[in-house]
Amino acid sequence: MSNTIGERLVQVIKNPQDSESQESFARAMELSKAYAGSGSATHFSAVARLFYDLFEMFETGEDPRKK
């Protein structure tokens, strides 16, 4: 993998139309919004962490909890 997950995330935010990670970003955003709206989130940082983990999972195809 040439770019780190963080670099890919920054790239898709800066230039969403030209990024290869656009689909991963959209999928992670939808699931994060559903989680945040469910009332299960007890702290805002949990939503941000979930989004990052989901984005990483969709980009790499691996479970980020295995780190």
Coordinates of N, CA and C in Angstrom, one line a residue:
M1 N 0.8 -1.2 0.0 CA 0.0 0.0 0.0 C 0.9 1.2 0.0
S2 N 0.7 2.1 -1.0 CA 1.6 3.2 -1.2 C 1.3 4.3 -0.2
N3 N 0.1 4.6 0.1 CA -0.3 5.7 1.0 C -0.8 5.1 2.3
T4 N -0.6 5.9 3.3 CA -1.2 5.4 4.6 C -2.7 5.8 4.6
I5 N -3.4 5.2 5.5 CA -4.8 5.4 5.6 C -5.1 6.9 5.8
G6 N -4.4 7.5 6.7 CA -4.6 8.9 7.0 C -4.4 9.8 5.7
E7 N -3.4 9.5 4.9 CA -3.1 10.3 3.7 C -4.2 10.1 2.7
R8 N -4.8 8.9 2.6 CA -5.9 8.6 1.7 C -7.1 9.4 2.2
L9 N -7.3 9.4 3.5 CA -8.5 10.1 4.0 C -8.4 11.6 3.7
V10 N -7.2 12.2 3.9 CA -7.0 13.6 3.6 C -7.2 13.9 2.1
Q11 N -6.7 13.0 1.3 CA -6.9 13.2 -0.2 C -8.3 13.1 -0.6
V12 N -9.1 12.2 0.0 CA -10.5 12.1 -0.4 C -11.3 13.3 0.1
I13 N -10.9 13.9 1.2 CA -11.6 15.1 1.7 C -11.2 16.3 0.9
K14 N -10.0 16.5 0.5 CA -9.5 17.6 -0.3 C -10.0 17.6 -1.7
N15 N -10.0 16.4 -2.3 CA -10.4 16.3 -3.7 C -11.3 15.0 -3.9
P16 N -12.5 15.0 -3.5 CA -13.3 13.8 -3.5 C -13.6 13.3 -4.9
Q17 N -13.6 14.1 -6.0 CA -14.0 13.6 -7.3 C -12.8 12.8 -7.9
D18 N -11.6 13.1 -7.6 CA -10.4 12.4 -8.2 C -9.8 11.4 -7.3
S19 N -10.4 11.1 -6.2 CA -9.8 10.1 -5.2 C -10.3 8.7 -5.5
E20 N -9.4 7.7 -5.4 CA -9.7 6.3 -5.5 C -10.5 5.8 -4.3
S21 N -10.5 6.6 -3.2 CA -11.1 6.2 -1.9 C -12.5 6.7 -1.7
Q22 N -13.1 7.3 -2.7 CA -14.4 7.9 -2.6 C -15.5 7.0 -2.1
E23 N -15.5 5.7 -2.6 CA -16.5 4.8 -2.2 C -16.3 4.4 -0.8
S24 N -15.0 4.1 -0.3 CA -14.8 3.8 1.0 C -15.2 4.9 2.0
F25 N -15.0 6.1 1.6 CA -15.4 7.3 2.4 C -16.9 7.3 2.5
A26 N -17.6 7.2 1.4 CA -19.1 7.2 1.5 C -19.7 6.1 2.3
R27 N -19.1 4.9 2.2 CA -19.6 3.8 3.0 C -19.4 4.0 4.5
A28 N -18.2 4.4 4.8 CA -17.8 4.7 6.2 C -18.7 5.8 6.8
M29 N -18.9 6.8 6.0 CA -19.8 8.0 6.5 C -21.2 7.5 6.7
E30 N -21.8 6.7 5.9 CA -23.1 6.3 6.1 C -23.3 5.5 7.3
L31 N -22.4 4.5 7.6 CA -22.4 3.7 8.8 C -22.2 4.5 10.0
S32 N -21.3 5.5 9.9 CA -21.0 6.3 11.1 C -22.2 7.2 11.4
K33 N -22.9 7.8 10.4 CA -24.1 8.6 10.7 C -25.2 7.7 11.3
A34 N -25.3 6.5 10.9 CA -26.3 5.6 11.5 C -26.0 5.4 12.9
Y35 N -24.7 5.1 13.2 CA -24.3 4.9 14.6 C -24.5 6.1 15.5
A36 N -24.2 7.3 15.0 CA -24.3 8.5 15.7 C -25.8 8.8 16.0
G37 N -26.6 8.5 15.0 CA -28.1 8.8 15.2 C -28.8 7.8 16.0
S38 N -28.2 6.6 16.3 CA -28.9 5.6 17.0 C -29.0 5.8 18.5
G39 N -28.1 6.7 19.0 CA -28.1 7.0 20.4 C -27.2 6.1 21.2
S40 N -26.5 5.2 20.5 CA -25.6 4.3 21.2 C -24.2 4.9 21.5
A41 N -23.9 6.0 20.8 CA -22.7 6.7 21.0 C -22.7 7.5 22.3
T42 N -21.8 7.2 23.2 CA -21.8 7.9 24.4 C -20.8 9.1 24.4
H43 N -20.0 9.2 23.4 CA -19.0 10.3 23.3 C -18.7 10.6 21.9
F44 N -18.5 11.9 21.5 CA -18.3 12.2 20.1 C -17.0 11.5 19.5
S45 N -16.0 11.3 20.4 CA -14.8 10.7 19.9 C -15.0 9.2 19.4
A46 N -16.1 8.6 20.0 CA -16.4 7.2 19.6 C -16.8 7.2 18.1
V47 N -17.6 8.2 17.7 CA -18.0 8.3 16.3 C -16.9 8.5 15.4
A48 N -16.0 9.4 15.8 CA -14.8 9.7 14.9 C -13.9 8.5 14.8
R49 N -13.7 7.8 15.9 CA -12.9 6.6 15.9 C -13.5 5.5 15.0
L50 N -14.8 5.3 15.1 CA -15.6 4.3 14.3 C -15.4 4.7 12.9
F51 N -15.6 5.9 12.5 CA -15.4 6.4 11.1 C -14.1 6.0 10.6
Y52 N -13.0 6.3 11.3 CA -11.7 6.0 10.9 C -11.5 4.5 10.7
D53 N -11.9 3.7 11.7 CA -11.8 2.3 11.6 C -12.6 1.7 10.4
L54 N -13.8 2.2 10.1 CA -14.5 1.7 9.0 C -13.9 2.1 7.7
F55 N -13.4 3.3 7.6 CA -12.6 3.8 6.4 C -11.4 2.9 6.1
E56 N -10.7 2.6 7.2 CA -9.5 1.7 7.1 C -9.9 0.3 6.6
M57 N -11.0 -0.2 7.2 CA -11.5 -1.5 6.8 C -11.9 -1.6 5.3
F58 N -12.6 -0.6 4.9 CA -13.0 -0.6 3.5 C -11.9 -0.4 2.5
E59 N -10.9 0.3 2.9 CA -9.7 0.5 2.1 C -8.8 -0.7 2.0
T60 N -8.6 -1.3 3.1 CA -7.6 -2.4 3.2 C -8.2 -3.8 3.0
G61 N -9.5 -3.9 3.4 CA -10.2 -5.2 3.4 C -9.8 -6.0 4.6
E62 N -9.2 -5.4 5.6 CA -8.8 -6.1 6.8 C -9.5 -5.5 8.0
D63 N -9.6 -6.3 9.1 CA -10.2 -5.9 10.3 C -9.2 -5.0 11.1
P64 N -9.5 -3.7 11.3 CA -8.6 -2.9 12.0 C -8.4 -3.2 13.5
R65 N -9.3 -4.1 14.0 CA -9.1 -4.5 15.4 C -8.0 -5.5 15.6
K66 N -7.5 -6.0 14.5 CA -6.4 -7.0 14.6 C -5.0 -6.4 14.8
K67 N -4.9 -5.1 14.9 CA -3.6 -4.4 15.1 C -2.9 -4.8 16.3

